[in-house]
């Protein structure tokens, strides 16, 4: 039989999420999840529920969240919602605005999401030099290049390429005093 091409991750893999927060804790400064909506690529509502935060609500933030005390009558506990939502997102490409806030509210931090974001931020810091390095090594005649081009990457990881404030340890001793 002819081997079929692996299916590309199409629209079915894509969902959009939006979370609304209310304020709990001292002065209502802690953001906790109070509503979560997930829609499919074609706009079907896959999930839309009000969620009761773990701590008492101090500030409904109605002006931004649209949430009032009445909505909490039909709200489900956070633990239940978290399980349902994470199960729904599993294996999906998640689209949204300021997703790190939504993931934080879902207590989906300390996962690979934060590490991936940090890695991307680090790459963006040195992107220009990296691209120039790759371009110049691609133009070099074959005999000038070593048998293994991975040495370029190893050299690249040396301190000389990284912005100074990243390579210096934080602390007074590096500043040399006033």
XYZ file of C-alpha atoms in Angstrom:
178
model
C 0.000 0.000 0.000
C 1.114 3.554 -0.679
C 2.180 5.318 2.563
C -0.137 8.248 3.189
C 1.208 11.645 4.192
C 0.912 12.418 7.883
C -1.998 14.829 8.380
C -0.908 18.404 8.964
C -2.106 20.068 12.173
C -5.164 21.689 10.636
C -7.968 23.894 11.945
C -9.264 21.094 14.157
C -6.140 21.450 16.316
C -6.724 25.150 16.899
C -8.768 26.642 19.762
C -9.063 30.164 21.134
C -9.333 30.844 24.856
C -10.357 33.830 26.933
C -10.421 34.040 30.715
C -12.080 36.651 32.903
C -10.582 37.383 36.313
C -11.900 38.737 39.585
C -9.887 40.106 42.508
C -9.299 38.108 45.686
C -6.851 38.444 48.562
C -5.691 41.701 50.176
C -7.345 44.708 48.457
C -8.540 42.309 45.758
C -5.108 42.356 44.119
C -4.891 38.617 43.443
C -6.325 37.672 40.037
C -8.386 34.498 40.082
C -10.326 32.798 37.328
C -14.085 33.490 37.285
C -15.050 32.618 33.708
C -13.419 30.708 30.899
C -14.516 30.504 27.279
C -12.988 28.272 24.612
C -14.048 28.336 20.964
C -13.113 26.159 18.023
C -11.530 27.294 14.764
C -14.993 27.511 13.199
C -16.339 29.554 16.121
C -18.274 26.847 17.950
C -18.340 27.380 21.716
C -16.552 24.369 23.227
C -16.577 25.695 26.792
C -18.104 28.653 28.589
C -18.555 28.429 32.339
C -18.457 30.637 35.394
C -15.925 29.493 37.958
C -15.875 30.024 41.713
C -12.411 31.185 42.821
C -10.678 29.363 45.663
C -10.571 32.521 47.813
C -13.476 34.904 48.571
C -14.061 37.549 45.897
C -13.145 41.062 47.050
C -13.483 42.868 43.713
C -15.708 41.604 40.904
C -13.965 43.974 38.427
C -17.344 44.069 36.645
C -16.300 46.973 34.434
C -13.687 44.764 32.759
C -14.828 41.230 33.564
C -18.578 41.620 33.088
C -18.941 39.404 36.152
C -21.398 40.088 38.973
C -22.368 38.365 42.208
C -25.327 36.716 40.406
C -22.998 34.828 38.049
C -21.463 33.032 41.016
C -24.771 31.242 41.787
C -24.200 28.948 38.803
C -20.386 28.847 39.088
C -18.464 25.586 39.370
C -15.482 25.062 41.720
C -12.052 26.009 40.375
C -10.649 22.468 40.766
C -13.432 21.058 38.561
C -13.057 23.760 35.911
C -9.276 23.432 35.813
C -9.524 19.680 35.057
C -12.146 20.215 32.343
C -10.284 23.072 30.640
C -6.819 21.495 30.652
C -8.303 18.282 29.242
C -9.908 20.342 26.466
C -6.639 22.164 25.646
C -4.504 19.025 25.594
C -2.794 18.578 22.235
C -4.308 21.769 20.814
C -2.755 24.912 19.399
C -4.052 27.585 21.781
C -4.727 31.093 20.487
C -5.449 34.065 22.714
C -4.439 37.483 23.987
C -1.762 37.627 26.729
C -2.034 33.854 27.166
C 0.494 33.796 30.016
C -2.132 35.536 32.203
C -4.761 32.947 31.293
C -2.364 30.059 31.914
C -1.377 31.603 35.235
C -5.038 31.853 36.275
C -5.542 28.215 35.277
C -2.490 27.404 37.461
C -0.930 25.966 34.341
C 2.338 27.741 35.123
C 5.499 25.875 36.163
C 4.933 23.858 32.980
C 6.909 24.016 29.776
C 4.951 27.143 28.695
C 7.044 29.484 30.855
C 10.286 27.812 29.792
C 9.332 28.108 26.119
C 8.510 31.810 26.506
C 11.812 32.466 28.263
C 13.713 30.614 25.537
C 11.980 32.683 22.857
C 12.773 35.946 24.671
C 16.436 34.950 24.917
C 16.533 34.078 21.219
C 14.972 37.439 20.308
C 17.743 39.235 22.230
C 20.426 37.767 19.975
C 18.386 37.095 16.839
C 20.154 39.690 14.646
C 23.676 38.483 15.455
C 22.552 34.860 15.089
C 21.070 35.431 11.625
C 24.190 37.359 10.495
C 26.415 34.535 11.756
C 24.368 31.904 9.923
C 24.311 33.968 6.710
C 28.077 34.611 6.718
C 28.952 30.967 7.419
C 26.631 29.864 4.597
C 28.552 32.081 2.137
C 32.006 30.825 3.154
C 33.701 28.457 0.638
C 33.339 24.807 1.613
C 37.068 24.328 2.320
C 37.011 27.154 4.905
C 34.280 25.433 6.833
C 35.132 22.682 9.258
C 33.750 19.154 8.807
C 31.265 19.843 11.571
C 29.306 23.095 11.537
C 28.072 22.569 15.106
C 31.248 24.293 16.317
C 29.676 27.558 15.123
C 26.853 27.009 17.555
C 29.228 26.152 20.396
C 31.250 29.325 19.791
C 27.982 31.207 19.589
C 27.133 30.163 23.128
C 30.279 31.963 24.397
C 29.704 35.092 26.453
C 30.913 37.453 23.726
C 27.597 37.154 21.860
C 25.255 37.777 24.759
C 24.197 41.266 25.889
C 26.448 42.387 28.731
C 23.695 42.726 31.296
C 22.871 39.038 30.843
C 26.421 37.777 31.278
C 27.372 39.893 34.293
C 26.271 38.518 37.600
C 23.987 40.885 39.416
C 25.613 42.371 42.468
C 27.525 45.433 43.595
C 30.954 43.892 42.943
C 30.523 44.101 39.141
C 29.698 47.798 39.215
C 33.059 48.808 40.670
C 31.497 51.195 43.166
C 30.282 54.793 42.597
